[in-house]
GROMACS .gro file of C-alpha atoms in nm:
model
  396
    1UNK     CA    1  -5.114   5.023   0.142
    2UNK     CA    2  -5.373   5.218  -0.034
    3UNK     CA    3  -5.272   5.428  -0.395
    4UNK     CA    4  -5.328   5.750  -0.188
    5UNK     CA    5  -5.107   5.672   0.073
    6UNK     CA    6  -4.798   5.598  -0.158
    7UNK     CA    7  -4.729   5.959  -0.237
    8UNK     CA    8  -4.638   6.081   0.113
    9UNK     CA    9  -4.488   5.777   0.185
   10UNK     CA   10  -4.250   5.790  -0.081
   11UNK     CA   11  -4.206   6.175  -0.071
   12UNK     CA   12  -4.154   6.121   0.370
   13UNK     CA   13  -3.814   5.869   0.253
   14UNK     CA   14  -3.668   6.144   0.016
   15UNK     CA   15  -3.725   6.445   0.196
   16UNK     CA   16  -3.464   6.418   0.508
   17UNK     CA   17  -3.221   6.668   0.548
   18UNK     CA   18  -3.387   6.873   0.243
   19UNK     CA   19  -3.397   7.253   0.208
   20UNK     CA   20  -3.673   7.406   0.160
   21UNK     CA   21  -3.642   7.425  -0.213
   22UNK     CA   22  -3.559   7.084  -0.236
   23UNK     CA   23  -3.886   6.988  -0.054
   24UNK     CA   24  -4.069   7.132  -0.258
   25UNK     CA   25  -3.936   6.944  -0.583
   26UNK     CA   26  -3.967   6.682  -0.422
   27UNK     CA   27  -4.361   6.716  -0.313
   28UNK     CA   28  -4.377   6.816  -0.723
   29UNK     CA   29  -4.207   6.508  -0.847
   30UNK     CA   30  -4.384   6.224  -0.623
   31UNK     CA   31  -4.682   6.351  -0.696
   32UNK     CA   32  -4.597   6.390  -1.059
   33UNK     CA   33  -4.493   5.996  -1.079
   34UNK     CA   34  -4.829   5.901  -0.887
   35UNK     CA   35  -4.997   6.077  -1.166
   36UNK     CA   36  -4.792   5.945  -1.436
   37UNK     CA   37  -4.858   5.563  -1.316
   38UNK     CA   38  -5.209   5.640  -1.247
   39UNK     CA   39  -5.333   5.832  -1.507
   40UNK     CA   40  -5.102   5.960  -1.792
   41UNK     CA   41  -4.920   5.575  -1.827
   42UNK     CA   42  -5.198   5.431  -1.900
   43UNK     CA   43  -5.316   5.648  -2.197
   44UNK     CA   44  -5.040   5.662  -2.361
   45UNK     CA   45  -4.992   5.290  -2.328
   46UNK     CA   46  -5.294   5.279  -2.580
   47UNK     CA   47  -5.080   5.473  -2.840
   48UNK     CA   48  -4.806   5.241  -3.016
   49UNK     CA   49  -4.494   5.290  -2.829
   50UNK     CA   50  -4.308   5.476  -3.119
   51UNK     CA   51  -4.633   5.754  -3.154
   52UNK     CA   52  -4.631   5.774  -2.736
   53UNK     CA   53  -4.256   5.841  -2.779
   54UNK     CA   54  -4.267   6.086  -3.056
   55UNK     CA   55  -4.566   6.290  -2.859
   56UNK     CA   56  -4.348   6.262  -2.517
   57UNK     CA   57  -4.041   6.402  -2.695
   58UNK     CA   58  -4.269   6.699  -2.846
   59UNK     CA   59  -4.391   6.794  -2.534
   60UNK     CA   60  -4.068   6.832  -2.390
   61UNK     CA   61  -3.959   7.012  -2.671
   62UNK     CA   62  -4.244   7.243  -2.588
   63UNK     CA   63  -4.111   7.316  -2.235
   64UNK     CA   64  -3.811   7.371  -2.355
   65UNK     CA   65  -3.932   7.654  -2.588
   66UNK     CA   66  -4.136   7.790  -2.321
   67UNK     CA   67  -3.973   8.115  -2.198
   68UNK     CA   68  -3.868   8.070  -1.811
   69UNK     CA   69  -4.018   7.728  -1.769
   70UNK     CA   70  -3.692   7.586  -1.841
   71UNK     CA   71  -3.522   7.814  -1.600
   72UNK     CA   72  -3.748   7.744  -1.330
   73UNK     CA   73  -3.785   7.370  -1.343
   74UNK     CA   74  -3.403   7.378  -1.335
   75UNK     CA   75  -3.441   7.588  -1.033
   76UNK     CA   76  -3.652   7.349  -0.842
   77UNK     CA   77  -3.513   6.991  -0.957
   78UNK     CA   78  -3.114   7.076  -1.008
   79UNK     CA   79  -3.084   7.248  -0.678
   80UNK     CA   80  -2.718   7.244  -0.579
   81UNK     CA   81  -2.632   6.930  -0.373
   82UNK     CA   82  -2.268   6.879  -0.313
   83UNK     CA   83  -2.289   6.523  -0.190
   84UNK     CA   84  -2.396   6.415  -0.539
   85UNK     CA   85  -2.175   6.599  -0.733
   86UNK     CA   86  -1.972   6.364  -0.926
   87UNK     CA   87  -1.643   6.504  -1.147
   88UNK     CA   88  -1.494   6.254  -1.473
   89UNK     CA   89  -1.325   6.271  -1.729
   90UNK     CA   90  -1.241   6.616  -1.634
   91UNK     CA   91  -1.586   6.703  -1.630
   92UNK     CA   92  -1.825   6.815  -1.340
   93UNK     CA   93  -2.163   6.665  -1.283
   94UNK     CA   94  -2.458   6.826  -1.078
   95UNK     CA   95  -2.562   6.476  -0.998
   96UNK     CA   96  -2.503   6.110  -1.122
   97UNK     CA   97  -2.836   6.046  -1.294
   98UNK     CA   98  -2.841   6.040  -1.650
   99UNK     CA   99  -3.094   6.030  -1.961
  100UNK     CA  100  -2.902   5.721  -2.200
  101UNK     CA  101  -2.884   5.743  -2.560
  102UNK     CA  102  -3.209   5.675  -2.751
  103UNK     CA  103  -3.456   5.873  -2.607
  104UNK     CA  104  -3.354   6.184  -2.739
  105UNK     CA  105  -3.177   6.130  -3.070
  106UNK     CA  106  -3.199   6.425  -3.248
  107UNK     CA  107  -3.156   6.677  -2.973
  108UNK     CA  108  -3.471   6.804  -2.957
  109UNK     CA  109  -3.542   6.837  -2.599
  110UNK     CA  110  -3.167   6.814  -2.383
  111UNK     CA  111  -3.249   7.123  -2.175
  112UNK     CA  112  -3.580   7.042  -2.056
  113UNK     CA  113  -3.477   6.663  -1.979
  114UNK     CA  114  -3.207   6.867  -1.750
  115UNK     CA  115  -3.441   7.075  -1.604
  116UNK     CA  116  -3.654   6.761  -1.474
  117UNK     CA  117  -3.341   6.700  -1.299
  118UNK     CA  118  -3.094   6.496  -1.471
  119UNK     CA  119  -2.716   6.583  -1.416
  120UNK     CA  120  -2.648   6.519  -1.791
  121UNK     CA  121  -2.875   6.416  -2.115
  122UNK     CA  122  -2.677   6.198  -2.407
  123UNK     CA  123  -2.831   6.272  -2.714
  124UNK     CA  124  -2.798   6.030  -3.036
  125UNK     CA  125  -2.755   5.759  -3.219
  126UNK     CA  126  -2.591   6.010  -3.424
  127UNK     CA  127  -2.453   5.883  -3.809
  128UNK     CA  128  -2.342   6.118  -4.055
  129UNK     CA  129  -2.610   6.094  -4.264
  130UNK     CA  130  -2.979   6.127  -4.229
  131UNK     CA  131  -3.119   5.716  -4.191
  132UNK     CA  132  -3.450   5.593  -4.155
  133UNK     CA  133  -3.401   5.314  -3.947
  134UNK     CA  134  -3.543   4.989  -3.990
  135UNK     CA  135  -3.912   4.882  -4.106
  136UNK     CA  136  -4.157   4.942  -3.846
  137UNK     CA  137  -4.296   4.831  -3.625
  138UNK     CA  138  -3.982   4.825  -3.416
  139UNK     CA  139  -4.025   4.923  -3.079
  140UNK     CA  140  -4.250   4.712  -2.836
  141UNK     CA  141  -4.358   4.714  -2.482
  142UNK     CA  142  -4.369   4.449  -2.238
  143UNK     CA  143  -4.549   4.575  -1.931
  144UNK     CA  144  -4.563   4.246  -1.729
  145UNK     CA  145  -4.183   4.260  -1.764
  146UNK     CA  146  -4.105   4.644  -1.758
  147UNK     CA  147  -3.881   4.637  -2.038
  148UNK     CA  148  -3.863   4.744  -2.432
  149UNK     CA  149  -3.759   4.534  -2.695
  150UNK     CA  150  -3.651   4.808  -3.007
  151UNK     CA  151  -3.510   4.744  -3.308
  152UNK     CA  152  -3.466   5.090  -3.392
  153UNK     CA  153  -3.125   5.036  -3.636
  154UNK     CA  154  -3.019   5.421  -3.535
  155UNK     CA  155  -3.267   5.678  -3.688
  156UNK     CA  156  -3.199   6.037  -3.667
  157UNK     CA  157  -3.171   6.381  -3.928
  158UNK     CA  158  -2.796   6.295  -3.956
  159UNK     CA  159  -2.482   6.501  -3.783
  160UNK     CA  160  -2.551   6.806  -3.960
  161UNK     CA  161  -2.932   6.883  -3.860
  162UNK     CA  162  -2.843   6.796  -3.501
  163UNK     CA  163  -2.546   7.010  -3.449
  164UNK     CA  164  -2.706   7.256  -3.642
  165UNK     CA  165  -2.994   7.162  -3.350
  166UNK     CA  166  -2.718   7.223  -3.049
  167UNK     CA  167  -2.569   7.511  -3.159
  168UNK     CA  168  -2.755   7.729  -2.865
  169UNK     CA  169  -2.860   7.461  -2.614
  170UNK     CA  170  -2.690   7.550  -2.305
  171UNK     CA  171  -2.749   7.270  -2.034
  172UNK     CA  172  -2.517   7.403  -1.709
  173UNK     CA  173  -2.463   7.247  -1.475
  174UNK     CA  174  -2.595   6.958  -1.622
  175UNK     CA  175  -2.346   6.815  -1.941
  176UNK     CA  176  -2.431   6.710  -2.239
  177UNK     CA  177  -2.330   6.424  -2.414
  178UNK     CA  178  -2.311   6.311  -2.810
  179UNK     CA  179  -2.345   5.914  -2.931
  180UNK     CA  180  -2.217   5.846  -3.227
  181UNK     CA  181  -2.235   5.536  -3.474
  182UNK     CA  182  -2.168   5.418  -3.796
  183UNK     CA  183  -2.366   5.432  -4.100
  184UNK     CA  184  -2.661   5.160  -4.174
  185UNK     CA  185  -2.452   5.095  -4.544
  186UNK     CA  186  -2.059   5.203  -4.459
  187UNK     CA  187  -1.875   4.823  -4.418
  188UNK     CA  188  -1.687   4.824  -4.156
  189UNK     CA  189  -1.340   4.870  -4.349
  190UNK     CA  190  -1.453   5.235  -4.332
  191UNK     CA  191  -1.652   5.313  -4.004
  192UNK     CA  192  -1.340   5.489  -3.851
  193UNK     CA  193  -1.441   5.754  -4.137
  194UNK     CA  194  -1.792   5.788  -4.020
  195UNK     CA  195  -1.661   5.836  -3.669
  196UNK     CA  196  -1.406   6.041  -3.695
  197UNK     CA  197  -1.649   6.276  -3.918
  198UNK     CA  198  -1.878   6.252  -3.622
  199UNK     CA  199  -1.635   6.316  -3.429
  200UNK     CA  200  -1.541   6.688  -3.600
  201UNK     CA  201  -1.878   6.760  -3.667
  202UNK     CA  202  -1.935   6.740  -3.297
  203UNK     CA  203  -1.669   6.810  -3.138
  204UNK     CA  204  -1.779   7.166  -3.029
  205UNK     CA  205  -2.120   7.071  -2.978
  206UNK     CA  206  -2.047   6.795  -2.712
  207UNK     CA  207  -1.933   6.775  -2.338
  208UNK     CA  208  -1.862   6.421  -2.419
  209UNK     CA  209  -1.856   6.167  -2.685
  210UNK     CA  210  -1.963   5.770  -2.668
  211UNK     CA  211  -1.868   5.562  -2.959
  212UNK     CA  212  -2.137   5.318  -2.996
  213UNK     CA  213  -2.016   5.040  -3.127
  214UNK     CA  214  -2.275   4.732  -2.972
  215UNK     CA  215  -2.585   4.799  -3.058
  216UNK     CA  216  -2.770   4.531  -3.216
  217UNK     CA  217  -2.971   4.658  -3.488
  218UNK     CA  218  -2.683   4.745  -3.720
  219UNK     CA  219  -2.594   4.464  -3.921
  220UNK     CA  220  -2.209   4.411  -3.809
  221UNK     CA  221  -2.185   4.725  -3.548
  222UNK     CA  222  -2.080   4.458  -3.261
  223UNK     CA  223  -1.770   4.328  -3.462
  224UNK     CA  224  -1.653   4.679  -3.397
  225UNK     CA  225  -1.581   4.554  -3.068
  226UNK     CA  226  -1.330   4.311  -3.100
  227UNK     CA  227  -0.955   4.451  -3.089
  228UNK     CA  228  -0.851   4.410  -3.471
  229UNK     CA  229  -1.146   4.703  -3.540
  230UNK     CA  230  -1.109   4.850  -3.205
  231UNK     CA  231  -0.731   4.930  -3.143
  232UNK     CA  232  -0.702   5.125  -3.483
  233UNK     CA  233  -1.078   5.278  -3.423
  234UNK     CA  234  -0.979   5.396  -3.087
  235UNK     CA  235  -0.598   5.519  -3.190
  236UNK     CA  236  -0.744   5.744  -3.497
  237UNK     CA  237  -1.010   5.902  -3.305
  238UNK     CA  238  -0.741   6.007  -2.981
  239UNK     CA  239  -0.555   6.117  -3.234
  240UNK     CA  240  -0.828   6.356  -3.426
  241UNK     CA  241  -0.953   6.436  -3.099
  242UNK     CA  242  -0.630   6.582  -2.972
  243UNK     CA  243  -0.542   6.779  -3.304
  244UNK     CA  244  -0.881   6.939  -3.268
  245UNK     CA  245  -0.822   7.067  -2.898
  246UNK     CA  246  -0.493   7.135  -3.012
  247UNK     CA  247  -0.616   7.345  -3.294
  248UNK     CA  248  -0.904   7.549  -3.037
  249UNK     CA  249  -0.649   7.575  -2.770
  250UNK     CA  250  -0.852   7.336  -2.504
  251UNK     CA  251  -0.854   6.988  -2.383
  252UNK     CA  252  -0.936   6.691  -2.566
  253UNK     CA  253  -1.298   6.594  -2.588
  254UNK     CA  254  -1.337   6.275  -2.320
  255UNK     CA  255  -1.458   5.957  -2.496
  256UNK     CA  256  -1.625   5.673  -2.369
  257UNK     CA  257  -1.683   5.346  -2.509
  258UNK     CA  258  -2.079   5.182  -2.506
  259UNK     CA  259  -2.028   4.833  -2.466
  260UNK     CA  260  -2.261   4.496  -2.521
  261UNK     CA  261  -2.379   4.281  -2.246
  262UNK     CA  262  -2.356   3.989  -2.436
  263UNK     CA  263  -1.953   3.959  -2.389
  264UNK     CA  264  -1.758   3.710  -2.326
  265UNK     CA  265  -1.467   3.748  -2.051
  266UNK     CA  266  -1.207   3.720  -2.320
  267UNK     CA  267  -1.378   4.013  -2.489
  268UNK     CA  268  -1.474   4.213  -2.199
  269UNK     CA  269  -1.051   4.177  -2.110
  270UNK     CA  270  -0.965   4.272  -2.443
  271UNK     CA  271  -1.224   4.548  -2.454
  272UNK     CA  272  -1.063   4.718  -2.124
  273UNK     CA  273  -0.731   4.611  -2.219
  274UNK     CA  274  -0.757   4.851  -2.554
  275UNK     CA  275  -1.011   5.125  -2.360
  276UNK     CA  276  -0.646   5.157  -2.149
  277UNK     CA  277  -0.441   5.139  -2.380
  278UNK     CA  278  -0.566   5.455  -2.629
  279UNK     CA  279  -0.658   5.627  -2.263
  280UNK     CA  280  -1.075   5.650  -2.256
  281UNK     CA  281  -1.222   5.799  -2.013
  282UNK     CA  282  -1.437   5.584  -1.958
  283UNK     CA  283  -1.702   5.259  -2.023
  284UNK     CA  284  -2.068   5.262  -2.085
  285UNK     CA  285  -2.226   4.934  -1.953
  286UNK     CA  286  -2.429   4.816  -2.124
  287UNK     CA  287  -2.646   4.865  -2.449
  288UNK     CA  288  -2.964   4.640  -2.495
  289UNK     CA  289  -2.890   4.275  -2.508
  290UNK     CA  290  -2.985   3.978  -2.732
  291UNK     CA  291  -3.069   3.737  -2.493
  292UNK     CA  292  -3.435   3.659  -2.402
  293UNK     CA  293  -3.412   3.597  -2.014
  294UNK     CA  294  -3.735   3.442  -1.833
  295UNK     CA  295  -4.036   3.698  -1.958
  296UNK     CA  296  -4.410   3.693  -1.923
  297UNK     CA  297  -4.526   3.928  -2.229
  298UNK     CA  298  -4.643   3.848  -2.541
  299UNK     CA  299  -4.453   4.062  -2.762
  300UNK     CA  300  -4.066   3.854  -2.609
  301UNK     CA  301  -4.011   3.653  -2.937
  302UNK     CA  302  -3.999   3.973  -3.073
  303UNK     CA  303  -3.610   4.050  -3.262
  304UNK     CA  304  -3.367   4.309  -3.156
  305UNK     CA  305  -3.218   4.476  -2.813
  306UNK     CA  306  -3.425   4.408  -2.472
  307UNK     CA  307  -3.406   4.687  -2.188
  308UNK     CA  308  -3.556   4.737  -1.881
  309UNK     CA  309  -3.566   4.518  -1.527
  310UNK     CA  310  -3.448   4.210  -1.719
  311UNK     CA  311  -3.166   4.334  -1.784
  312UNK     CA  312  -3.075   4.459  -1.433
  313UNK     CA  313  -2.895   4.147  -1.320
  314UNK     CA  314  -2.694   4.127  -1.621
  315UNK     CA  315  -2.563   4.505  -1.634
  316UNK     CA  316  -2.545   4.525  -1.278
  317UNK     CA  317  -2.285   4.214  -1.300
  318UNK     CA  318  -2.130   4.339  -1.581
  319UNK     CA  319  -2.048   4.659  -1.391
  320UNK     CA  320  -1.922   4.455  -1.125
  321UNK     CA  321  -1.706   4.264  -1.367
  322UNK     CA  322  -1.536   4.563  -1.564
  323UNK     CA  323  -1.440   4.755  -1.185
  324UNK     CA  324  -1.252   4.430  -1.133
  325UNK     CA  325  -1.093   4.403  -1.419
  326UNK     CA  326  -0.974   4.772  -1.406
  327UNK     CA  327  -0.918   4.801  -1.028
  328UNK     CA  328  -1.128   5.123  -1.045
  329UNK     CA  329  -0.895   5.270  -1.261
  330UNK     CA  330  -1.131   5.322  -1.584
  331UNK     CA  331  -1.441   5.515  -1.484
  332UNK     CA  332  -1.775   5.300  -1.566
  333UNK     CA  333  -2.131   5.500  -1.629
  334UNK     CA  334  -2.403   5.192  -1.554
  335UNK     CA  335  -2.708   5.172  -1.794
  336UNK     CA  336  -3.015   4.910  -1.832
  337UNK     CA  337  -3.250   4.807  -1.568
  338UNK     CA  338  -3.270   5.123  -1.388
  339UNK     CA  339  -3.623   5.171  -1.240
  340UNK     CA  340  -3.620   5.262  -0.912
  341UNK     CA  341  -3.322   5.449  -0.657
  342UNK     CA  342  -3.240   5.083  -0.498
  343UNK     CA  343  -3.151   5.001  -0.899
  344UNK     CA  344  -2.929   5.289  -0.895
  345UNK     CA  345  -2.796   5.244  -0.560
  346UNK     CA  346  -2.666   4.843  -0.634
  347UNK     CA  347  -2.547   5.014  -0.954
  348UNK     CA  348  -2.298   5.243  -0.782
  349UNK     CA  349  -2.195   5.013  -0.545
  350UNK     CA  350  -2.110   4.745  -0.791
  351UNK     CA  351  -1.884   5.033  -0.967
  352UNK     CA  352  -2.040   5.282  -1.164
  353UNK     CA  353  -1.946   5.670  -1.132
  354UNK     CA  354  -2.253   5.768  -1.280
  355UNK     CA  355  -2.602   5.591  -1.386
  356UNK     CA  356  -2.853   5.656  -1.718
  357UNK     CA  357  -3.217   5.615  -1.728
  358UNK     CA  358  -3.444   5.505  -1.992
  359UNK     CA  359  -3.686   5.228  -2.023
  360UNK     CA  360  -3.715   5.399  -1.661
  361UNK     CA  361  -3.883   5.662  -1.818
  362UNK     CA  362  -4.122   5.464  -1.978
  363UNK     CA  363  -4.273   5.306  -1.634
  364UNK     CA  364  -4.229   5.552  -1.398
  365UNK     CA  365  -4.235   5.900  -1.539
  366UNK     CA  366  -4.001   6.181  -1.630
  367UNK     CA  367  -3.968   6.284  -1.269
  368UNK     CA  368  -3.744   5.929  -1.209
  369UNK     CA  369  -3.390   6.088  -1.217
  370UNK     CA  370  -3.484   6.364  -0.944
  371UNK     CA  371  -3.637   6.040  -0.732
  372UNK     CA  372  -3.319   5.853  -0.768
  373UNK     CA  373  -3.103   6.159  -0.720
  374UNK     CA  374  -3.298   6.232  -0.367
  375UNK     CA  375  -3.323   5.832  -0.272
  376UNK     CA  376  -2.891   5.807  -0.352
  377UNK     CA  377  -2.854   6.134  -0.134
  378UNK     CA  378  -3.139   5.979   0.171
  379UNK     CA  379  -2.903   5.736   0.152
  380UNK     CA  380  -2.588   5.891   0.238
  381UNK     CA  381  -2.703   6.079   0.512
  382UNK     CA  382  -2.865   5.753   0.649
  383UNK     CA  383  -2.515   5.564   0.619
  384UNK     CA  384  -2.292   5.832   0.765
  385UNK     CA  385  -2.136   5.863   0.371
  386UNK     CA  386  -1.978   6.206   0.308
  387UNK     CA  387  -2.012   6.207  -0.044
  388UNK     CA  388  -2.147   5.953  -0.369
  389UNK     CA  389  -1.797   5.882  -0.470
  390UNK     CA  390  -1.775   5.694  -0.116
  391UNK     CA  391  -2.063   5.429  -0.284
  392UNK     CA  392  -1.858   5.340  -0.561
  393UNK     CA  393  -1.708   4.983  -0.628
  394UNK     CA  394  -1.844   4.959  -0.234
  395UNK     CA  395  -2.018   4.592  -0.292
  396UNK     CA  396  -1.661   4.501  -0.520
   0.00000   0.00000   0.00000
């Protein structure tokens, strides 16, 4: 097929059963990822990945400053579309595509990643304190594999300069969410006091909270995941959490847990055993992984967490795993090697309420969570399926 038939082809399988509105979005965003794969990938490909994310995150920030643009793009890409909406934790969600954590860590740009389409943006790493992260270079493509390998270690202006950041972003109907971590230098003994700071600090800020506790590039994070750190982690923060609604006369904040795919089934058991025992709301599956599957580009012996396609398989089984596990009884949001709407599609099925995009972003353009949004809801209508809760755990 030649380049300059892919457009209409891929715009011809979204647009059944479309309004008018919709249509047009949807003309808008295929042609916006042809031109983003054709042209605007490959320059920025020629910056280093951290510069080509810093200038796509000021960009957005731009749009998002723009008077009306905001309003309009969330006109056009989060028209209403009941089949997709997807309600947990006690929240509502205009659609089950999400940006992850780590594209947007300081809040800079939530709104305008919502008005590209996305039913909710979570911002962070968050830590109390303002860190620098680790020596760069530390992020790193690897085209012939479409994935990142980043060894970030959580940089961002601290809780203070990003609430301070929030305090007027409104998203609706999309939700935003707040990740939250330790501290490069607190030992673990006293991580429940970064969080629970975090925790405060945000609590008014966020629709939801995700304790990350598995990424890589903190020295120790992960041991945050085994039950002697866990079970008291998880009991303070309910505990804070529900004296703070108490104290504003509204529900608790929901809180999710950001897991490692790098578990074994003991700790994957234990992990869900305490998630319902101290009543989440939910598991995030997965953060970057360790492991160096099969890969073709040069820059693979490089350290730290890999995302992107490679890690499809791994999340998409580890999703499959934890609905097992919890009979469908803990929601699951599904992260890492989503590039496309079949990704997203297998993702759901396997178990997952609601799916996050980033490496995504990287390789096919910022118009990916409207594609996958319109290629989950072709979908439905092609199956007969009322609704996208109806594709959930459906493989399982």
């Amino acid at each position: 097929m030649s380049r300059s038939a892919r457009p209409a082809t891929a715009r011809a399988a979204v647009t059944t059963h479309l309004t008018a509105r919709q249509k047009l979005a949807t003309r808008l965003a295929v042609s916006g990822q042809y031109g983003y794969r054709s042209a605007l990938r490959p320059l920025l490909f020629r910056l280093d990945p951290e510069q080509a994310h810093g200038l796509a995150l000021r960009l957005l920030a731009l749009v998002q400053r723009t008077p009306g643009l905001c309003s309009l793009l969330r006109w056009l890409f989060l028209a209403p579309a009941p089949e997709l909406v997807v309600t947990l934790g006690g929240l509502t969600f205009p659609n089950p595509v999400g940006v992850a954590a780590g594209l947007d860590k300081n809040g800079l740009a939530p709104a305008a990643l919502t008005a590209l389409g996305f039913g909710h943006v979570e911002v962070g790493t968050v830590t109390p304190a303002p860190q620098a992260g680790n020596p760069r270079p530390r992020l790193f493509r690897l085209p012939e594999d479409r994935a990142l390998i980043n060894r970030l270690g959580f940089p961002n202006d601290g809780v203070e300069a990003v609430a301070r950041r929030l305090r007027s972003v409104r998203l609706a109907p999309a939700r935003l969410g707040l990740n939250i971590g330790k501290g490069r230098e607190t030992p673990l003994e006293r991580a429940a006091e970064d969080y629970l700071l975090l925790l405060e600090r945000l609590f008014d800020r966020a629709d939801y909270i995700v304790l990350n506790v598995s990424s890589p590039n903190t020295p120790d994070l992960r041991q945050l995941q085994a039950r002697q750190w866990l079970d008291p982690l998880l009991q303070a923060l309910q505990a804070r959490n529900r004296a703070l609604a108490a104290a504003r006369g509204r529900p608790p904040r929901p809180l999710f847990l950001k897991i490692a795919p790098d578990l074994t089934p003991a700790d994957l058991e234990a992990i869900v055993a305490a998630a319902l025992a101290h009543d989440l709301n939910g598991l995030i599956a997965t953060n970057t992984t360790v492991r160096r599957p099969w890969l073709q580009s040069p820059a693979r012996r490089e350290t730290g967490g890999l995302s992107g396609h490679p890690l499809r398989e791994t999340a998409t089984a580890l999703v499959r795993r934890l609905y097992r596990l919890t009979e469908g009884r803990l929601p699951i949001i599904g992260v890492g090697g989503i590039l496309s709407p079949e990704d997203a599609l297998e993702r759901i099925r396997a178990g997952a309420s609601l799916v996050q995009v980033y490496t995504g972003l990287v390789y096919e353009g910022p118009f990916l969570g409207w594609l996958i949004a319109q290629g989950v809801r072709a979908h439905l209508h092609r199956t007969g399926l009322p609704h996208v809760a109806d594709l959930v755990g459906q493989d399982v």
